XYZ file of C-alpha atoms in Angstrom:
694
model
C 106.979 93.526 56.122
C 106.470 95.823 52.630
C 109.025 94.859 49.227
C 108.792 98.907 47.377
C 108.713 98.180 43.285
C 110.972 100.154 41.415
C 108.643 102.461 39.277
C 108.283 102.544 35.316
C 108.473 105.938 33.542
C 105.172 107.771 34.235
C 103.699 105.308 36.293
C 103.057 105.446 40.220
C 105.742 102.938 42.616
C 103.474 100.121 43.653
C 103.254 98.591 47.047
C 102.706 94.400 47.531
C 102.161 92.856 50.911
C 103.159 89.926 52.642
C 100.176 87.258 51.611
C 96.952 87.950 54.592
C 97.214 85.003 57.524
C 94.388 85.782 59.728
C 95.606 83.748 63.508
C 94.836 84.546 66.570
C 96.981 87.284 67.690
C 98.096 88.133 64.344
C 96.589 91.403 62.961
C 95.969 92.277 59.776
C 98.728 94.571 58.431
C 100.346 95.311 61.821
C 103.877 93.992 62.667
C 104.485 92.158 65.273
C 106.930 94.929 66.687
C 103.629 96.708 68.334
C 101.867 94.056 69.544
C 102.032 93.988 73.362
C 103.318 89.930 72.657
C 106.795 87.504 72.831
C 106.583 86.925 69.838
C 109.456 85.275 67.974
C 109.976 84.708 64.263
C 113.065 82.244 63.014
C 113.501 81.907 59.477
C 114.664 78.108 59.144
C 117.577 78.600 56.719
C 118.176 76.532 53.723
C 121.437 76.722 54.202
C 121.670 75.360 57.525
C 124.657 73.481 58.616
C 123.083 70.704 60.517
C 121.406 67.101 59.893
C 117.989 69.229 59.400
C 116.085 65.628 61.429
C 114.681 67.646 64.519
C 113.818 70.907 65.115
C 115.328 71.584 67.398
C 118.064 71.918 65.930
C 116.706 75.757 65.019
C 115.646 76.557 68.282
C 117.795 77.806 70.573
C 117.725 81.844 69.351
C 114.120 81.430 71.018
C 114.785 82.942 74.812
C 112.504 81.210 77.784
C 112.115 78.215 75.352
C 113.936 74.968 75.627
C 114.340 71.925 73.409
C 115.951 69.342 74.171
C 117.619 66.542 71.906
C 116.900 63.207 74.124
C 119.487 61.264 71.948
C 116.596 58.642 71.735
C 114.087 58.890 69.032
C 111.832 57.016 70.382
C 110.728 59.593 72.560
C 109.723 63.440 71.095
C 112.115 65.890 71.574
C 111.678 67.659 75.343
C 109.700 71.346 74.744
C 108.610 73.676 77.622
C 108.092 77.464 77.303
C 108.319 79.583 80.696
C 109.295 76.585 81.691
C 105.321 75.128 81.058
C 105.299 71.513 79.829
C 109.034 70.627 81.568
C 107.361 67.698 83.245
C 106.133 65.868 80.477
C 107.548 63.014 79.971
C 106.130 62.114 76.284
C 105.102 64.477 73.773
C 104.548 67.974 74.481
C 102.498 69.389 76.873
C 101.379 72.718 77.659
C 102.774 74.086 74.786
C 100.133 74.671 71.133
C 101.928 72.990 68.204
C 100.487 73.776 64.526
C 102.112 73.583 61.254
C 101.245 75.270 58.731
C 97.790 76.378 60.040
C 96.682 72.770 61.071
C 96.928 71.300 65.084
C 99.575 69.316 66.316
C 98.327 69.334 68.902
C 95.184 67.149 70.083
C 92.316 68.918 72.288
C 93.557 67.154 75.395
C 96.794 69.157 75.071
C 98.730 66.392 74.183
C 100.953 67.264 71.033
C 104.068 65.698 68.928
C 106.498 67.428 67.033
C 108.197 64.312 65.228
C 106.437 64.770 61.635
C 107.250 68.326 61.481
C 109.747 68.470 58.533
C 111.850 70.862 59.329
C 113.329 70.617 55.524
C 110.639 72.193 53.626
C 109.888 74.798 55.899
C 110.501 78.447 55.093
C 110.324 79.679 59.564
C 109.042 78.931 62.882
C 107.355 81.342 64.770
C 107.076 81.013 68.826
C 104.568 83.386 70.632
C 104.964 83.213 75.118
C 103.012 85.073 77.136
C 99.529 85.277 78.079
C 97.941 85.769 74.332
C 99.213 82.089 74.259
C 95.159 81.776 75.729
C 93.917 83.071 72.065
C 94.592 79.337 70.809
C 92.968 77.373 73.622
C 94.154 74.383 75.964
C 97.558 75.376 76.920
C 99.817 77.459 79.110
C 102.851 78.196 78.010
C 102.814 79.330 74.982
C 102.485 78.799 70.786
C 104.977 77.176 68.160
C 103.832 77.279 64.416
C 105.911 75.797 61.833
C 105.133 77.825 58.217
C 106.728 75.825 54.959
C 107.172 78.259 52.378
C 105.250 79.094 49.466
C 106.554 78.797 45.860
C 107.124 80.487 43.308
C 107.929 81.614 40.251
C 112.160 80.894 39.909
C 112.671 78.600 42.872
C 114.629 76.522 42.806
C 114.530 72.593 43.205
C 117.066 71.275 46.079
C 119.278 68.276 46.949
C 120.990 67.749 50.581
C 122.714 65.124 52.144
C 124.448 64.522 55.110
C 126.546 62.136 56.719
C 127.926 62.335 60.590
C 128.689 60.856 63.614
C 126.938 57.221 64.691
C 126.160 56.234 61.073
C 123.473 59.311 60.542
C 122.899 60.203 57.382
C 120.133 62.513 56.124
C 118.929 63.102 52.494
C 116.527 65.091 51.373
C 114.313 66.471 48.267
C 112.218 69.467 48.130
C 110.522 71.029 45.170
C 109.566 74.149 44.845
C 108.098 76.696 42.599
C 104.735 77.851 40.556
C 103.256 76.402 37.846
C 100.440 77.592 35.802
C 97.952 79.020 38.443
C 99.489 76.330 41.241
C 102.432 77.803 44.204
C 103.963 73.770 45.464
C 106.357 73.260 47.784
C 107.046 69.513 48.351
C 110.150 67.947 50.805
C 110.417 64.789 51.409
C 113.636 63.746 54.247
C 115.029 60.388 54.680
C 116.864 60.086 58.277
C 118.630 57.301 59.616
C 120.833 56.528 63.150
C 122.707 53.888 64.997
C 122.687 56.409 68.158
C 125.171 57.602 69.996
C 123.867 55.147 73.043
C 123.970 51.331 72.693
C 120.083 50.130 72.130
C 119.264 53.769 69.925
C 119.204 53.149 66.381
C 116.373 54.463 64.490
C 115.035 55.943 61.161
C 112.266 58.288 59.830
C 111.124 58.707 56.690
C 109.285 62.107 56.003
C 107.106 64.050 53.104
C 105.260 67.535 53.574
C 103.417 69.471 50.327
C 101.806 72.560 50.413
C 99.846 73.471 46.967
C 98.004 76.829 46.865
C 96.146 77.774 43.902
C 94.978 81.672 43.365
C 91.058 80.749 42.567
C 90.189 84.190 41.878
C 91.085 88.078 42.843
C 91.326 87.548 46.192
C 90.533 83.856 46.800
C 92.859 81.362 47.611
C 93.161 77.488 48.491
C 95.791 75.648 49.870
C 95.693 71.662 50.063
C 98.549 70.333 52.879
C 99.619 67.033 52.971
C 101.688 65.365 55.578
C 103.372 62.311 56.067
C 105.715 60.435 58.559
C 107.029 56.783 59.149
C 109.286 55.504 62.088
C 109.501 51.840 62.361
C 110.765 50.353 65.452
C 112.892 53.018 66.782
C 115.287 51.792 70.156
C 114.660 53.236 73.395
C 118.209 53.369 75.563
C 115.861 54.895 78.769
C 117.107 56.705 81.338
C 120.136 56.097 83.730
C 121.327 57.078 86.980
C 124.294 58.824 88.285
C 126.338 56.325 89.039
C 125.570 54.219 84.831
C 126.188 58.275 83.402
C 129.556 58.366 85.747
C 130.875 54.591 84.350
C 129.667 54.639 81.104
C 127.215 57.231 79.870
C 126.390 55.512 76.318
C 125.259 52.207 78.013
C 121.532 51.277 77.352
C 119.684 50.313 80.909
C 120.021 47.011 80.849
C 116.161 46.002 81.109
C 115.810 48.463 77.436
C 118.074 45.029 75.577
C 116.287 42.671 78.027
C 112.974 43.673 76.412
C 114.034 45.378 73.252
C 112.487 48.939 74.208
C 110.506 50.006 71.104
C 108.592 52.843 69.639
C 106.792 52.937 66.187
C 104.709 55.684 64.630
C 103.307 55.559 61.301
C 101.004 59.424 61.181
C 99.323 60.935 57.699
C 96.727 63.914 57.522
C 95.516 66.198 55.272
C 94.617 69.568 55.667
C 92.384 72.578 53.247
C 92.738 76.291 53.880
C 90.012 78.898 51.483
C 90.643 82.111 52.575
C 88.979 85.654 50.562
C 89.197 88.573 51.174
C 85.973 90.946 49.980
C 87.424 95.036 50.658
C 87.720 95.678 54.150
C 86.443 92.265 55.208
C 88.797 88.655 55.137
C 87.429 85.177 55.363
C 89.150 81.727 56.586
C 87.939 78.466 56.511
C 89.794 75.502 57.250
C 89.661 71.724 57.838
C 92.162 68.529 57.617
C 91.853 64.659 59.034
C 94.582 62.396 60.328
C 95.489 59.317 61.439
C 98.206 58.334 63.876
C 99.501 54.877 65.272
C 101.606 54.422 67.719
C 102.731 50.848 69.367
C 105.289 51.383 72.076
C 107.314 48.536 74.445
C 108.304 49.315 77.638
C 110.240 47.596 79.957
C 107.535 46.266 82.823
C 108.490 42.802 84.388
C 105.856 40.209 84.319
C 105.533 40.370 87.701
C 103.579 43.956 87.700
C 101.916 42.734 85.304
C 100.065 39.672 87.629
C 97.905 42.725 88.682
C 94.243 41.636 87.029
C 94.155 45.719 87.041
C 97.032 46.475 84.997
C 97.240 47.605 81.564
C 100.399 45.002 80.329
C 103.861 46.286 78.713
C 103.002 47.027 75.450
C 100.874 50.580 74.684
C 98.915 50.415 70.844
C 96.786 53.211 69.620
C 95.254 54.076 66.465
C 94.094 57.383 66.281
C 91.544 59.060 63.804
C 91.272 63.220 64.395
C 90.300 66.125 62.299
C 88.848 69.715 63.421
C 87.186 72.760 61.719
C 88.299 76.636 62.107
C 86.102 79.037 60.827
C 87.571 83.352 60.692
C 86.110 86.024 59.798
C 87.990 89.749 59.793
C 87.591 93.711 59.635
C 89.911 95.763 59.004
C 88.468 99.519 59.542
C 87.857 101.598 61.912
C 86.287 102.768 65.467
C 85.606 106.702 65.988
C 87.960 107.158 63.190
C 90.912 105.036 64.228
C 92.520 101.836 62.815
C 90.844 98.844 64.246
C 90.918 95.101 62.904
C 89.076 92.167 64.408
C 88.729 88.623 64.015
C 85.955 86.442 65.444
C 85.896 83.111 65.199
C 85.187 79.653 66.327
C 86.973 75.973 65.864
C 86.054 72.344 66.596
C 88.574 69.110 66.822
C 88.459 65.778 67.882
C 89.630 62.757 68.458
C 88.831 59.432 68.408
C 91.500 56.829 69.614
C 91.789 52.628 70.206
C 93.731 51.938 73.344
C 94.635 48.669 73.757
C 97.576 46.807 76.134
C 98.898 43.866 75.718
C 101.587 42.082 77.750
C 105.296 42.544 76.896
C 105.962 38.247 77.197
C 104.935 35.510 75.884
C 106.018 32.223 78.540
C 109.465 32.797 79.432
C 110.173 35.166 76.039
C 110.260 38.966 76.667
C 110.081 41.558 74.451
C 107.111 40.571 72.489
C 103.714 41.180 72.221
C 101.067 38.573 74.740
C 97.658 39.048 75.620
C 95.099 41.645 76.029
C 95.334 43.742 78.906
C 92.959 46.435 77.871
C 90.891 47.705 75.100
C 89.095 50.695 75.263
C 87.807 53.264 72.947
C 88.415 57.362 73.605
C 87.312 60.287 72.605
C 87.955 63.504 73.084
C 86.403 66.853 71.684
C 86.800 70.605 71.722
C 84.427 73.367 70.646
C 85.875 76.880 71.286
C 84.668 80.441 70.076
C 86.857 83.366 70.067
C 87.440 87.448 69.138
C 89.869 89.935 69.218
C 90.615 93.605 68.728
C 93.263 95.908 68.091
C 92.613 99.418 68.012
C 95.168 102.288 67.511
C 92.936 104.819 69.511
C 95.584 107.346 69.908
C 99.280 108.212 67.402
C 101.039 106.460 70.362
C 99.057 103.624 71.975
C 97.178 101.167 70.532
C 95.358 98.216 72.818
C 94.895 94.713 72.263
C 91.973 92.425 73.724
C 90.653 89.032 73.251
C 89.009 86.135 74.746
C 87.870 82.652 74.260
C 85.718 79.934 75.366
C 86.441 76.284 75.302
C 84.339 73.671 76.110
C 86.589 69.805 76.633
C 84.750 66.481 76.692
C 86.449 63.502 77.237
C 84.659 59.971 76.999
C 85.819 56.614 77.431
C 84.328 53.473 76.834
C 85.860 50.008 78.142
C 85.730 46.942 76.471
C 87.758 44.818 78.313
C 86.055 43.988 81.258
C 87.105 40.748 83.905
C 86.136 39.708 87.012
C 89.315 41.223 88.421
C 89.151 43.989 86.218
C 85.588 46.025 86.413
C 84.050 48.139 84.249
C 86.121 51.717 83.272
C 83.909 53.521 81.434
C 83.352 57.100 82.360
C 83.475 60.569 81.275
C 84.712 64.252 81.959
C 83.823 67.871 81.115
C 85.836 71.518 81.450
C 85.210 74.559 80.460
C 86.385 77.630 80.557
C 86.936 81.223 79.150
C 90.392 83.141 79.132
C 90.552 86.194 78.358
C 93.739 88.752 77.531
C 94.412 92.058 76.979
C 97.231 94.337 76.510
C 98.420 98.134 75.516
C 101.412 99.295 73.923
C 103.273 102.837 74.110
C 104.903 103.827 70.662
C 107.660 105.954 72.307
C 109.215 106.497 68.309
C 109.763 104.949 65.513
C 111.634 102.090 67.080
C 110.882 101.670 70.344
C 107.770 100.085 71.967
C 106.471 99.667 75.260
C 103.934 96.744 76.207
C 101.897 95.399 79.181
C 99.628 93.015 78.850
C 97.492 90.180 81.041
C 95.642 87.291 80.470
C 94.391 83.989 81.864
C 95.191 80.419 80.859
C 94.030 76.967 81.053
C 95.017 72.907 80.973
C 93.315 70.259 80.888
C 94.954 66.550 82.216
C 95.525 64.881 78.491
C 94.004 61.060 77.957
C 97.261 60.070 79.504
C 97.274 61.815 82.871
C 93.574 60.564 83.226
C 94.518 56.850 82.156
C 95.406 55.324 85.439
C 94.460 56.441 89.757
C 96.360 57.276 92.095
C 95.130 54.705 94.324
C 95.298 52.082 92.450
C 91.750 51.365 92.032
C 89.770 49.991 88.464
C 89.326 53.514 86.176
C 89.696 56.656 84.853
C 91.489 59.796 87.305
C 88.001 61.941 86.662
C 89.014 63.689 89.736
C 91.431 66.119 88.264
C 90.299 69.361 87.489
C 91.904 71.428 85.071
C 95.302 73.647 85.720
C 94.398 77.562 85.856
C 97.513 80.177 85.427
C 96.555 83.812 85.551
C 99.700 85.834 82.952
C 101.372 89.176 83.725
C 104.181 90.800 81.140
C 105.807 93.687 80.701
C 108.609 94.557 77.789
C 110.449 96.648 75.733
C 111.699 96.515 71.877
C 113.781 98.291 70.172
C 115.318 98.002 66.126
C 117.459 99.974 64.244
C 117.954 100.603 60.575
C 120.627 98.703 60.625
C 119.115 95.555 61.356
C 119.866 95.926 65.338
C 117.230 94.696 67.046
C 116.892 94.437 71.328
C 113.790 93.046 73.328
C 113.195 92.792 77.055
C 110.292 90.820 78.499
C 109.158 90.727 82.904
C 106.767 87.958 83.015
C 105.214 86.066 85.641
C 102.650 83.063 85.608
C 100.789 82.514 88.681
C 99.294 78.749 88.666
C 96.350 76.809 90.466
C 95.487 72.992 90.406
C 98.879 72.362 88.529
C 99.199 68.718 87.545
C 102.297 67.052 89.151
C 102.874 63.172 89.180
C 101.556 60.890 92.314
C 102.631 58.169 91.784
C 105.224 56.211 89.567
C 105.890 52.607 89.829
C 106.035 49.704 87.668
C 105.352 51.203 84.068
C 103.032 53.361 84.925
C 102.751 56.956 86.048
C 99.519 58.653 87.988
C 98.649 62.033 88.437
C 96.759 64.714 91.092
C 96.987 68.512 91.189
C 98.616 69.989 93.734
C 98.554 73.545 95.036
C 99.921 76.839 93.448
C 103.108 77.125 91.586
C 105.225 80.088 90.344
C 107.087 80.958 87.613
C 108.395 84.183 86.535
C 111.218 85.952 85.404
C 113.122 87.914 82.130
C 113.968 87.243 78.786
C 116.340 89.364 76.733
C 117.039 88.366 72.490
C 119.280 90.931 70.678
C 120.068 90.676 66.813
C 123.269 92.743 66.146
C 124.710 93.300 62.432
C 128.906 94.099 62.346
C 129.737 95.088 59.484
C 128.741 93.782 56.256
C 128.829 90.378 56.481
C 128.665 89.398 60.368
C 126.064 88.835 62.739
C 126.089 88.347 66.344
C 122.814 86.692 68.288
C 122.252 86.329 71.615
C 119.186 84.583 73.690
C 118.927 85.061 77.199
C 116.353 83.277 80.164
C 116.605 83.704 83.958
C 113.560 81.601 85.329
C 112.458 81.174 88.750
C 109.702 77.815 88.580
C 108.670 77.035 91.767
C 106.237 74.979 94.494
C 104.523 78.613 96.294
C 101.895 76.388 98.400
C 103.891 73.017 99.596
C 101.977 69.401 99.103
C 102.899 65.773 99.721
C 103.934 63.114 97.551
C 104.423 59.315 96.934
C 107.763 58.175 96.551
C 109.140 54.469 95.921
C 106.925 51.468 97.258
C 104.486 50.671 98.383
C 102.971 51.433 95.215
C 99.521 52.283 95.201
C 99.831 54.732 97.414
C 97.184 56.042 99.186
C 98.792 57.834 102.080
C 101.191 60.150 100.168
C 103.739 61.499 103.333
C 106.322 62.760 101.549
C 106.264 66.893 101.569
C 107.304 68.762 98.513
C 107.768 72.395 100.757
C 106.642 75.754 99.654
C 110.107 77.287 98.007
C 111.157 73.292 96.116
C 112.303 74.370 92.287
C 109.853 72.459 89.900
C 111.660 69.805 87.952
C 113.027 70.093 84.497
C 113.574 74.196 84.299
C 116.920 75.586 84.629
C 117.401 79.374 86.501
C 119.502 80.111 83.525
C 119.683 79.538 79.757
C 122.028 81.225 77.147
C 122.799 81.155 73.570
C 125.078 82.849 71.159
C 125.706 82.854 67.430
C 128.186 84.607 65.653
C 128.467 84.688 62.285
C 130.748 86.154 59.209
C 130.116 85.163 55.581
C 133.447 86.407 53.668
C 132.142 86.443 49.745
C 131.569 82.263 49.541
C 132.842 81.066 52.817
C 130.485 80.684 55.883
C 132.300 80.827 59.014
C 129.862 80.157 62.388
C 129.941 79.676 66.115
C 128.082 78.565 68.769
C 127.646 79.137 72.796
C 125.373 77.163 74.163
C 124.377 77.089 78.099
C 122.257 76.276 80.906
C 121.997 75.996 84.670
C 121.168 72.484 86.984
C 117.805 71.748 87.104
C 116.001 69.702 89.389
C 115.183 65.774 88.351
C 111.949 64.767 91.086
C 109.015 67.046 92.537
C 110.821 66.684 96.111
C 113.672 68.622 94.982
C 116.668 66.034 96.355
C 118.833 65.390 92.944
C 119.295 67.267 90.280
C 121.426 67.463 86.958
C 124.482 69.859 86.938
C 124.445 72.270 84.022
C 126.923 72.498 80.807
C 127.900 74.833 78.546
C 128.879 73.364 74.955
C 130.847 74.951 72.135
C 129.899 74.343 68.627
C 131.154 75.514 65.183
C 130.198 75.401 61.269
C 131.893 76.229 58.315
C 130.850 76.296 54.722
C 131.416 76.977 51.217
C 129.705 77.805 47.664
C 130.379 77.112 44.265
C 129.086 78.714 41.308
C 128.020 75.989 38.369
C 125.705 76.386 35.501
C 122.634 75.007 36.963
C 122.522 76.274 40.252
C 124.939 76.694 43.335
C 126.404 73.807 44.537
C 127.411 74.203 48.105
C 129.147 72.017 50.603
C 129.172 72.582 54.620
C 130.224 71.011 58.103
C 129.809 71.195 61.501
C 131.003 70.141 65.109
C 128.720 70.245 67.755
C 130.918 70.244 71.751
C 133.881 70.843 69.894
C 135.507 70.974 73.300
C 134.216 67.386 74.838
C 132.045 67.870 77.743
C 130.678 65.522 79.710
C 126.619 66.695 79.764
C 123.187 66.055 80.650
C 121.667 66.870 77.652
C 118.035 66.062 78.879
C 116.459 64.218 82.114
C 113.323 62.189 82.936
C 111.031 64.278 85.878
C 110.268 61.830 88.273
C 111.675 58.356 86.632
C 109.816 55.592 89.124
C 113.224 53.881 89.325
C 115.114 56.857 89.995
C 117.069 56.717 85.889
C 116.509 60.309 85.391
C 119.183 60.832 83.223
C 119.838 60.566 79.122
C 123.220 61.720 78.407
C 124.426 64.270 75.686
C 126.674 63.024 73.226
C 130.590 64.140 73.262
C 131.831 65.948 69.820
C 130.368 65.117 67.110
C 130.634 65.846 63.404
C 128.084 66.537 60.503
C 129.689 66.931 56.485
C 127.109 67.189 53.708
C 126.392 68.374 50.313
C 123.425 70.149 48.748
C 122.482 71.437 45.306
C 120.288 73.794 44.452
C 119.280 73.586 40.341
C 117.044 76.030 38.046
C 114.819 74.518 35.485
């Protein structure tokens, strides 16, 4: 984007460019509109009318993306892109996550959204399709959260809201410029009793971004993030009958074992960038610690096996990494050329312990040690990317990445009945991508792209063998994906924008659940799968004070090659006997999604209405059960007053206005067939926000 500054008498007009961000699939001085990729940028409105507690609140307008609030703060938001990651029952899989350029996805591909501080954010960028392969170990896409850069005159902000289920959120943001330091510090406190029984939670988060102009063309950014969520209660999933009788209940064993999860994470990073003529350098380093303790509802019986690792998971992780990139902004054969070359290395060292979740006849407390191992995973990647406008109407974007991921595990819990489970496994892949853009007119583009991706198992998926024997599942292969996309982009001077993408992703050796029993899931590689569909996004101003926004996705995700799987008892299952037929839908993926929003801002008032809809989804690999589709209506209103020190704003939001019963999310392949996590009935949020100038 270009910002033209008024010319003074006798002076030439000047132009200020946005700050350079050298990233994979992002090209200096080239608009996303001219790239052969599906990329959506959402502004995180400081005048939003929701709770601001979870990232899922701002992601509805991204086609191809499914972000489901589970009404369970002991589990992360369910996030999938074009069907990748939908099977994950913990964390985020198949989607690369970053915060201010710092990875929130570990080298094994496991990511977390919990520490994303929405209150201090400026925008969210979502990249879908082949070019996400340039970010490494993921197949579905990339999601990045960016904090605002403090500038002179930025107001400070205080925001507080209260809503249904005794939910409250209070945030403070300090943003501005003092001396040579740009600063943005945002802290937020959230608590709720939960819509379902046994689902109370509390969260504190703080995020800080400090920028220093060291010299002309040189900048240093310091990034800090802290997150604490102690004892978030887990109500677990419900059966279909339980949902019918009382969707707000918790499963009986949830209270019996007091299922809960505590998470604490702190991390810091630094980014140095320098521009020297046509060259740009960027160096990023980060390090952090994350501690997780989770109490599961596993009965003492299964834990009698000497190979069982207990009903309490205790993880302590240290992680960090480096990323170095060089960019050249020049010409090739007299035509504009942008070249990026870089490398990065990331490492996670995790101390994984397991304990019994009982002592004597008392349940839900930490008992004897049953697992003690040191896990390490690291990656070393190299990548290159080139954008070349080889004619006035044509441009090309080419790239490749080589990744090597190493897993190492050392077992320190060795008994007569539990042998040494130590082991290691290495994975490597080269993922090329290419795309072409045709400039039909100033406001219309057509493009095509293709590429390959790969996805390794995570340490959680390597943790248990399907046959129940000791040791890691080191026979698991990495999934490989071939991605194809064609699309068009149109925009008008009025601000209207229309984008359409048709895509296909064919995968081999995809990971699926092999057995799920006794509180433990094991995995296996299955045959070919396919995800194909269409995405449509449309933004349309209506007059000077109204806006219409639409995002629609049609997605066919299915098994292409039949395979056998295990269901129910006995466990472990050494001989899978249940066939998943070719053509069976992949679980967790709706065929259709729709988001529509109309907003009207007459003067100091703001009004908005939303429609959110999704078709039914399967809940298990066999395709024998599903969750019905739903359509919800949400309303917002706000009023702003001008005060001597800054604007004061009151807002209100009603979710599920028509009080529909629906399934908000599902637990894919739950061993107890408690697949369903109901969504809340009609709920409200009201709040105040004050921004004051200093």
